[in-house]
Short mmCIF file of C-alpha atoms in Angstrom, two decimals:
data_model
loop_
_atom_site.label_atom_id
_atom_site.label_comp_id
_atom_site.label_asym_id
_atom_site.label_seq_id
_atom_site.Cartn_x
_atom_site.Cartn_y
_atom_site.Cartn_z
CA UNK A 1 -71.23 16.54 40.59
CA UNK A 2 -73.10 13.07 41.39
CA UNK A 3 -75.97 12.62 43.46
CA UNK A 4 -74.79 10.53 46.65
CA UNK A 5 -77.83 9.10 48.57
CA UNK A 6 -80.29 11.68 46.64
CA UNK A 7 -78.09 14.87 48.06
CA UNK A 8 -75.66 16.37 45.32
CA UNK A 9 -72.26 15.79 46.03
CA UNK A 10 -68.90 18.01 44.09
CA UNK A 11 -66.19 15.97 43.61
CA UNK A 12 -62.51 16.52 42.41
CA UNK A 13 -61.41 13.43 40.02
CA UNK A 14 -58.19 11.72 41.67
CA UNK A 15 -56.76 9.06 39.33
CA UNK A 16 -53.67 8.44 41.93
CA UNK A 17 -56.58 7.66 44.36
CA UNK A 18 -57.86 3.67 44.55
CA UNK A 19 -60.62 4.54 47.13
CA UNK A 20 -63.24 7.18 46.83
CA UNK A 21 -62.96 9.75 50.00
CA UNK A 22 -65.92 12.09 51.95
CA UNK A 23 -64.70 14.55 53.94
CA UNK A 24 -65.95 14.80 57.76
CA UNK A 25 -67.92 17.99 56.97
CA UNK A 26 -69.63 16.81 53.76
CA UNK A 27 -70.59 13.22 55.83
CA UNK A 28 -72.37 15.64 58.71
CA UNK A 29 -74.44 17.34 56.12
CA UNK A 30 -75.80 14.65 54.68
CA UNK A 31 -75.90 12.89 57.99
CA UNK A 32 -77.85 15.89 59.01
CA UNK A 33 -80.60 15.01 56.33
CA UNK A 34 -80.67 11.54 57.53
CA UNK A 35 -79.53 10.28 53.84
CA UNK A 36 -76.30 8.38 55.57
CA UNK A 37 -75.90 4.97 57.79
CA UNK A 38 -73.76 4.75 60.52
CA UNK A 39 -70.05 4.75 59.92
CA UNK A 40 -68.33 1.31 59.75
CA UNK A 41 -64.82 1.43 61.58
CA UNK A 42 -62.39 0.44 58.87
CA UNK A 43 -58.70 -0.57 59.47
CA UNK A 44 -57.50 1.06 55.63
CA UNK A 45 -54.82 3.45 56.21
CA UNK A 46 -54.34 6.44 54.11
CA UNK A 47 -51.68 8.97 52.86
CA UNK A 48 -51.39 12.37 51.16
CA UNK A 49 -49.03 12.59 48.26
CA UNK A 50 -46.45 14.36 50.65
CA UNK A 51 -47.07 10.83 52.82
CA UNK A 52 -48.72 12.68 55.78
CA UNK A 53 -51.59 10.14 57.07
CA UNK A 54 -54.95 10.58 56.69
CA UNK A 55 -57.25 10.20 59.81
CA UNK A 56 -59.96 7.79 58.43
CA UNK A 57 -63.13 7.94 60.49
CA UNK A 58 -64.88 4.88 58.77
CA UNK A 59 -66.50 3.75 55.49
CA UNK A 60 -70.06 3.45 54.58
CA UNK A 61 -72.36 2.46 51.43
CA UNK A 62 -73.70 4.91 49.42
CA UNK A 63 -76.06 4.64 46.63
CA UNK A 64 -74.86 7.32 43.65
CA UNK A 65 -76.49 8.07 40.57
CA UNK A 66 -74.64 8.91 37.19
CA UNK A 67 -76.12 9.61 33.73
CA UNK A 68 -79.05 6.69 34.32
CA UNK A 69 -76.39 4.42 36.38
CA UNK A 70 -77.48 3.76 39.72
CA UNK A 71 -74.36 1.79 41.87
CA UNK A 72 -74.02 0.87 45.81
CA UNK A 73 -70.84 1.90 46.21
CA UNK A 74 -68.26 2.42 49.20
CA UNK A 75 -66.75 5.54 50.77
CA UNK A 76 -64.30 6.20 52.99
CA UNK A 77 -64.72 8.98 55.05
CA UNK A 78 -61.74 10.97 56.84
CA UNK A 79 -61.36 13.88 59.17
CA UNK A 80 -61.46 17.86 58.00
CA UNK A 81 -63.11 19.89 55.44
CA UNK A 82 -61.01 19.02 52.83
CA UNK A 83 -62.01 18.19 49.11
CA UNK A 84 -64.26 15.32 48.39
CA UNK A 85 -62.01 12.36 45.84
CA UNK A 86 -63.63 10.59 43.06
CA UNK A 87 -61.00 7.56 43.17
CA UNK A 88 -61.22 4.87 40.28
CA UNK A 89 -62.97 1.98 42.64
CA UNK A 90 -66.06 4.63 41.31
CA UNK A 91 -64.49 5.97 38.31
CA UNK A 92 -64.51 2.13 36.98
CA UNK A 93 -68.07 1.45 38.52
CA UNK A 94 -69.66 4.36 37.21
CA UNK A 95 -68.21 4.53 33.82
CA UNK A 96 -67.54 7.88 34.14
CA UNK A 97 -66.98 10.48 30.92
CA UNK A 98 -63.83 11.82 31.05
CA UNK A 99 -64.77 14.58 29.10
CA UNK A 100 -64.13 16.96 32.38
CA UNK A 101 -60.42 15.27 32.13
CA UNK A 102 -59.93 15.92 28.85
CA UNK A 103 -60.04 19.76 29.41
CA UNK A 104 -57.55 19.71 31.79
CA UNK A 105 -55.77 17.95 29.24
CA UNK A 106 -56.88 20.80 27.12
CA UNK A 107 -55.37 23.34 29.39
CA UNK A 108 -52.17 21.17 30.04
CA UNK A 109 -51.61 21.65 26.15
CA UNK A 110 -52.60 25.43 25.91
CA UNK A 111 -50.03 25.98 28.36
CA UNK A 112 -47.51 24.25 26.51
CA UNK A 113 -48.69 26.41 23.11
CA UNK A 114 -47.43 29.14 25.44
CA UNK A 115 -44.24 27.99 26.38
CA UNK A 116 -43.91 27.02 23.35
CA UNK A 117 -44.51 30.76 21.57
CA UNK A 118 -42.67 32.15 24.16
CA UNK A 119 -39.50 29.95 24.33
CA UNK A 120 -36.77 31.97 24.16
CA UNK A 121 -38.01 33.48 27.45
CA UNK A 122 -38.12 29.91 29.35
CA UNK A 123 -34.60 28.86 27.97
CA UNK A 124 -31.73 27.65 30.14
CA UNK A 125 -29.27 29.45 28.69
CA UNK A 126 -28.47 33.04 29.70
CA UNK A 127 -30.78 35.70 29.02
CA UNK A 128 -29.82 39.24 27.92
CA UNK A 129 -32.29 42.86 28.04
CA UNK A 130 -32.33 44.20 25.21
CA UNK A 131 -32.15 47.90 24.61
CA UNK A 132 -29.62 48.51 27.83
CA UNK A 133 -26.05 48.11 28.56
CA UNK A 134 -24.60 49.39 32.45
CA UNK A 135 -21.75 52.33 32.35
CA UNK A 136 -19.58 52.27 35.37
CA UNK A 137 -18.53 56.05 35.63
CA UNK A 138 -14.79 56.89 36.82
CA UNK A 139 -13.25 59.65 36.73
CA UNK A 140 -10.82 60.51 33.79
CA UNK A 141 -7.95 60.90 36.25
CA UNK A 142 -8.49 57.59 37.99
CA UNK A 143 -5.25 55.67 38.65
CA UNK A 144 -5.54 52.39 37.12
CA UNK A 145 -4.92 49.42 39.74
CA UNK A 146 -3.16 46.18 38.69
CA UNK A 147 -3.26 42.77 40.99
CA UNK A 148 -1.56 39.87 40.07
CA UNK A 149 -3.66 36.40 40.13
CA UNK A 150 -3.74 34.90 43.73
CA UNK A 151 -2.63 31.68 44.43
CA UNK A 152 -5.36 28.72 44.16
CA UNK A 153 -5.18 25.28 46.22
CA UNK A 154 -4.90 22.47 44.17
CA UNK A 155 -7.53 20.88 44.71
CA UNK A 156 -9.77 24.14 43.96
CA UNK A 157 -8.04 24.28 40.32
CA UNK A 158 -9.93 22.33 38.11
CA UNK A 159 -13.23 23.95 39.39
CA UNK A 160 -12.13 26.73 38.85
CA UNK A 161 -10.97 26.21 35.10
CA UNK A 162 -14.22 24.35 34.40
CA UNK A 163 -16.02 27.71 35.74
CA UNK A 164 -13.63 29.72 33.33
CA UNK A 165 -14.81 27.55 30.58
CA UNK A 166 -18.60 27.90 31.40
CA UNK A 167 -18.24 32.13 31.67
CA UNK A 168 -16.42 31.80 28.64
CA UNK A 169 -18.72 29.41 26.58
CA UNK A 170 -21.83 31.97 27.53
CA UNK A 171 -19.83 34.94 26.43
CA UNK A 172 -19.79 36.17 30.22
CA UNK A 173 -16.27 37.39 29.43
CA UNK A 174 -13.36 37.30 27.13
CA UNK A 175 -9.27 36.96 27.07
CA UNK A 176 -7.64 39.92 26.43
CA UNK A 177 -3.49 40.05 25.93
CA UNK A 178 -3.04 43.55 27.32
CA UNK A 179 -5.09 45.48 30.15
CA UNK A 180 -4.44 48.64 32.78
CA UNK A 181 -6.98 47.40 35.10
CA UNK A 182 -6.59 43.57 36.78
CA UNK A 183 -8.30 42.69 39.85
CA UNK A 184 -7.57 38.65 41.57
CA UNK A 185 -10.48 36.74 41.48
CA UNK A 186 -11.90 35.15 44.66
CA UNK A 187 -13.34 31.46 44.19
CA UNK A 188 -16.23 30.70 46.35
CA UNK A 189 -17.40 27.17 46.66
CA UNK A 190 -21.28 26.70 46.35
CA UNK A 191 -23.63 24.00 47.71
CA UNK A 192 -23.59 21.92 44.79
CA UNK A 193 -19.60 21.52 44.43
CA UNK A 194 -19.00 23.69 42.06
CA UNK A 195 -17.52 27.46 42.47
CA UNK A 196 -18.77 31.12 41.99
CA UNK A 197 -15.81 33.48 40.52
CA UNK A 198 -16.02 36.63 41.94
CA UNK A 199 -13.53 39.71 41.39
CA UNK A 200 -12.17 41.50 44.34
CA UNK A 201 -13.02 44.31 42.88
CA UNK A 202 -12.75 46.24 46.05
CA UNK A 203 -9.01 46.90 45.67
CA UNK A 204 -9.65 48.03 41.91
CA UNK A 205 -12.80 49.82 40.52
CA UNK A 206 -14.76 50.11 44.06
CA UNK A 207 -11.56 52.85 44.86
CA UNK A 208 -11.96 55.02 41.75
CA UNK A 209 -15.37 54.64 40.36
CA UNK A 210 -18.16 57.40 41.52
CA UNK A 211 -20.73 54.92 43.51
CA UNK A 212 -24.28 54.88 41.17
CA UNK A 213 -27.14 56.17 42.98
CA UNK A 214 -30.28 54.68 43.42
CA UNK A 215 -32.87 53.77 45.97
CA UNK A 216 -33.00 50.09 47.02
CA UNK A 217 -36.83 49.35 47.68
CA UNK A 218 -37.97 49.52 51.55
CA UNK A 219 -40.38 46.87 53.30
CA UNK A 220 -42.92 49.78 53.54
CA UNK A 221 -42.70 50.06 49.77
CA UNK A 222 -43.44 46.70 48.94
CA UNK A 223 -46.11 46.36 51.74
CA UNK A 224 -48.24 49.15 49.83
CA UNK A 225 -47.76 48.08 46.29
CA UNK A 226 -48.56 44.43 46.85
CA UNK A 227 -51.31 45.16 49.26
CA UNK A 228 -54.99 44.02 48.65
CA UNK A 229 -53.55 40.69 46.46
CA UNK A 230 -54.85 36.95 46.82
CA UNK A 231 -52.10 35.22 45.29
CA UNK A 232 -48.31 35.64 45.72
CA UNK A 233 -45.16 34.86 43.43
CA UNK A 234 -41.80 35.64 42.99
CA UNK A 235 -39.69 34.89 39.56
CA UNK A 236 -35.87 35.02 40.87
CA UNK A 237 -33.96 35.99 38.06
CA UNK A 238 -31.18 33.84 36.87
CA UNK A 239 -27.42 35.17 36.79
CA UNK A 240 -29.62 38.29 37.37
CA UNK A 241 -26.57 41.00 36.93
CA UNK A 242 -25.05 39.51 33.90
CA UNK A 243 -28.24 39.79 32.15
CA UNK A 244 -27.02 43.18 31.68
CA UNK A 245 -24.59 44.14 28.90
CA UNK A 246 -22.08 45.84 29.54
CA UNK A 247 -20.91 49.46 27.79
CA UNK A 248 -17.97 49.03 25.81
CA UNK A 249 -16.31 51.86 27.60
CA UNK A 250 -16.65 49.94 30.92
CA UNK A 251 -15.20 46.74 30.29
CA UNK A 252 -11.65 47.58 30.90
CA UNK A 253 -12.41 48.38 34.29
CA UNK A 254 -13.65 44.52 35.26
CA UNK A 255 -10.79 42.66 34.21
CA UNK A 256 -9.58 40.09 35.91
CA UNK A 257 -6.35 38.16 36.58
CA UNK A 258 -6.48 34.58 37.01
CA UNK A 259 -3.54 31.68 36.54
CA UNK A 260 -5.29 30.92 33.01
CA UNK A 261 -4.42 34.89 32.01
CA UNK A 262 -6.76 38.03 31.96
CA UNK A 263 -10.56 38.28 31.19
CA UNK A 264 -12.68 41.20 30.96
CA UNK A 265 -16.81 40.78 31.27
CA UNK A 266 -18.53 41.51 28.85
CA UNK A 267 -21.74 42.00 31.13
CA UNK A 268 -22.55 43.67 34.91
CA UNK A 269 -20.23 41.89 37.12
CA UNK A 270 -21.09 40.38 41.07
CA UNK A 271 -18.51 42.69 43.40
CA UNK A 272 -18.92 46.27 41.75
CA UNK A 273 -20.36 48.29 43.88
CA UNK A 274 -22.84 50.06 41.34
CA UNK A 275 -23.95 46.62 39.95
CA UNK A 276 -27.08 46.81 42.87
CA UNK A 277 -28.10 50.10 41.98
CA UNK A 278 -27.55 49.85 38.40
CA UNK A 279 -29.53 46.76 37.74
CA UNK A 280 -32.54 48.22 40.17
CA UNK A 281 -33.11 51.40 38.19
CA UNK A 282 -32.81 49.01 35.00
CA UNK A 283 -35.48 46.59 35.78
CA UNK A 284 -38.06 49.10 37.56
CA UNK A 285 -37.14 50.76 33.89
CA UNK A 286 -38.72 47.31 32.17
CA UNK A 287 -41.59 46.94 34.16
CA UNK A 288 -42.66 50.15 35.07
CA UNK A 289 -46.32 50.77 34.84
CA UNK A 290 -47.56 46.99 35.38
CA UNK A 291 -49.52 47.25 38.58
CA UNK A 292 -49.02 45.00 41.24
CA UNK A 293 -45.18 44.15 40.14
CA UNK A 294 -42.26 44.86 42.81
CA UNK A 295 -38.73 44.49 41.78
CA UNK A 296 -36.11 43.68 44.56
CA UNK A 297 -33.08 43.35 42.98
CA UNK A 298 -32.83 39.82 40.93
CA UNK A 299 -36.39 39.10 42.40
CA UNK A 300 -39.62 40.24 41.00
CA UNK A 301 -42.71 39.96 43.47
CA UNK A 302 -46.38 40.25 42.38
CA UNK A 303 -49.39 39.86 43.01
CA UNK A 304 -53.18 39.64 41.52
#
């Protein structure tokens, strides 16, 4: 807060700033008061940080007041209501304490603390829940189905070895020599060049295995649970489904055939058709009983 021509003006410090900046609605008040000159037309052009300009109406002199310091200083005044901007042409005048900075270096540095404490959450490697592994249920007299690998371009190959190498450096799956169950895999290319394996697991598991059953949450639901919040976000789960271990019993049924030999996952694959259901009734498991928290599949929404 400085005092501005006698009339008590809030601030927001703006290092990236070189001018000093009055909104249009904070000029009119103290206009009002008759503690303001005229408006001097000014040819400075301004931009926001997302380089949108800034309609300047004019500059004027001021005389502020800081800690015993008395300055004539110069401030630019734009359009709108937003936030006045201590820039450093006052910030060097005034000798200004930076004590106010400090804290948010302060805060800057708690927040890392938490981070910090909390690192194994915030890591870029693959995450796994503890305390819960998926079952896919089929029935004991399920024929097992066997494909043979598909054919892949050439020019698809290498991705797709490099992805083979990734699943298998993150323990997503393993070789195995021998297996009754073998679905081809289904390369998909993503935005960034590289490619998503998926098993066609339609012509394998999806036949035999009994479908898991659990509601998928409706607009209406997550209109009345988030309702009455101020501020919105929404964590998207990495490689959400293969967070999820999978049950030892289950992983014979995911296998799948590629030219490099089989694999089986060791976690909830993409392409089964209880992975959705499974991993709902597995997170709304986790958080259930925190208020304000909606789980949408790999999303969670809240709200406070």
């Amino acid at each position: 807060m400085l005092l501005v021509n006698e009339c008590p003006v809030k601030f927001e410090i703006d290092t990236g700033c070189s001018v000093t900046v009055l909104s249009q609605v904070e000029y009119d008040k103290m206009e009002a008061k008759k503690k303001l000159p005229e408006l001097k037309t000014s040819s400075l052009s301004l931009k926001t940080y997302t380089g949108q300009s800034v309609n300047v109406l004019g500059t004027t002199k001021v005389k502020v007041k800081h800690k015993g310091l008395t300055k004539e200083l110069t401030a630019v005044v734009v359009a709108g209501a937003g936030p006045n901007l201590l820039g450093r042409s006052w910030l060097t005048e005034l000798k200004l304490s930076w004590e106010n900075v400090s804290k948010i270096k302060e805060s800057s540095e708690l927040l890392q603390d938490i981070l910090k404490k909390h690192e194994t959450v915030f890591k870029e490697e693959l995450g796994t829940l503890k305390g819960a592994t998926a079952k896919i249920h089929v029935p004991s007299d399920a024929k097992p189905h066997f494909f043979k690998s598909r054919s892949l371009p050439f020019a698809m190959r290498e991705k797709v070895e490099a992805e083979l190498d990734r699943l298998l450096k993150d323990n997503i799956i393993e070789p195995v020599k021998f297996s009754e169950w073998a679905t081809p895999v289904v390369p998909v290319l993503k935005p960034d060049g590289a490619v998503r394996l998926c098993g066609d697991y339609r012509v394998t598991i999806n036949r035999e295995s009994s479908l898991e059953q659990y509601p998928i949450p409706r607009m209406e639901d997550m209109f009345a649970i988030l309702a009455g919040g101020e501020k919105y976000s929404k964590l998207d789960m990495s490689h959400a489904y293969q967070q999820i271990l999978l049950d030892e019993t289950s992983k014979q049924y995911v296998t799948v055939n590629t030219h490099k030999g089989l694999f089986t996952y060791t976690r909830l694959p993409f392409g089964v058709s209880s992975s959705p259901a499974i991993f709902q009734r597995t997170m709304e498991g986790v958080l259930k009983g925190i208020s304000k928290v909606m789980v949408y599949l790999d999303d969670i929404l809240l709200t406070g």
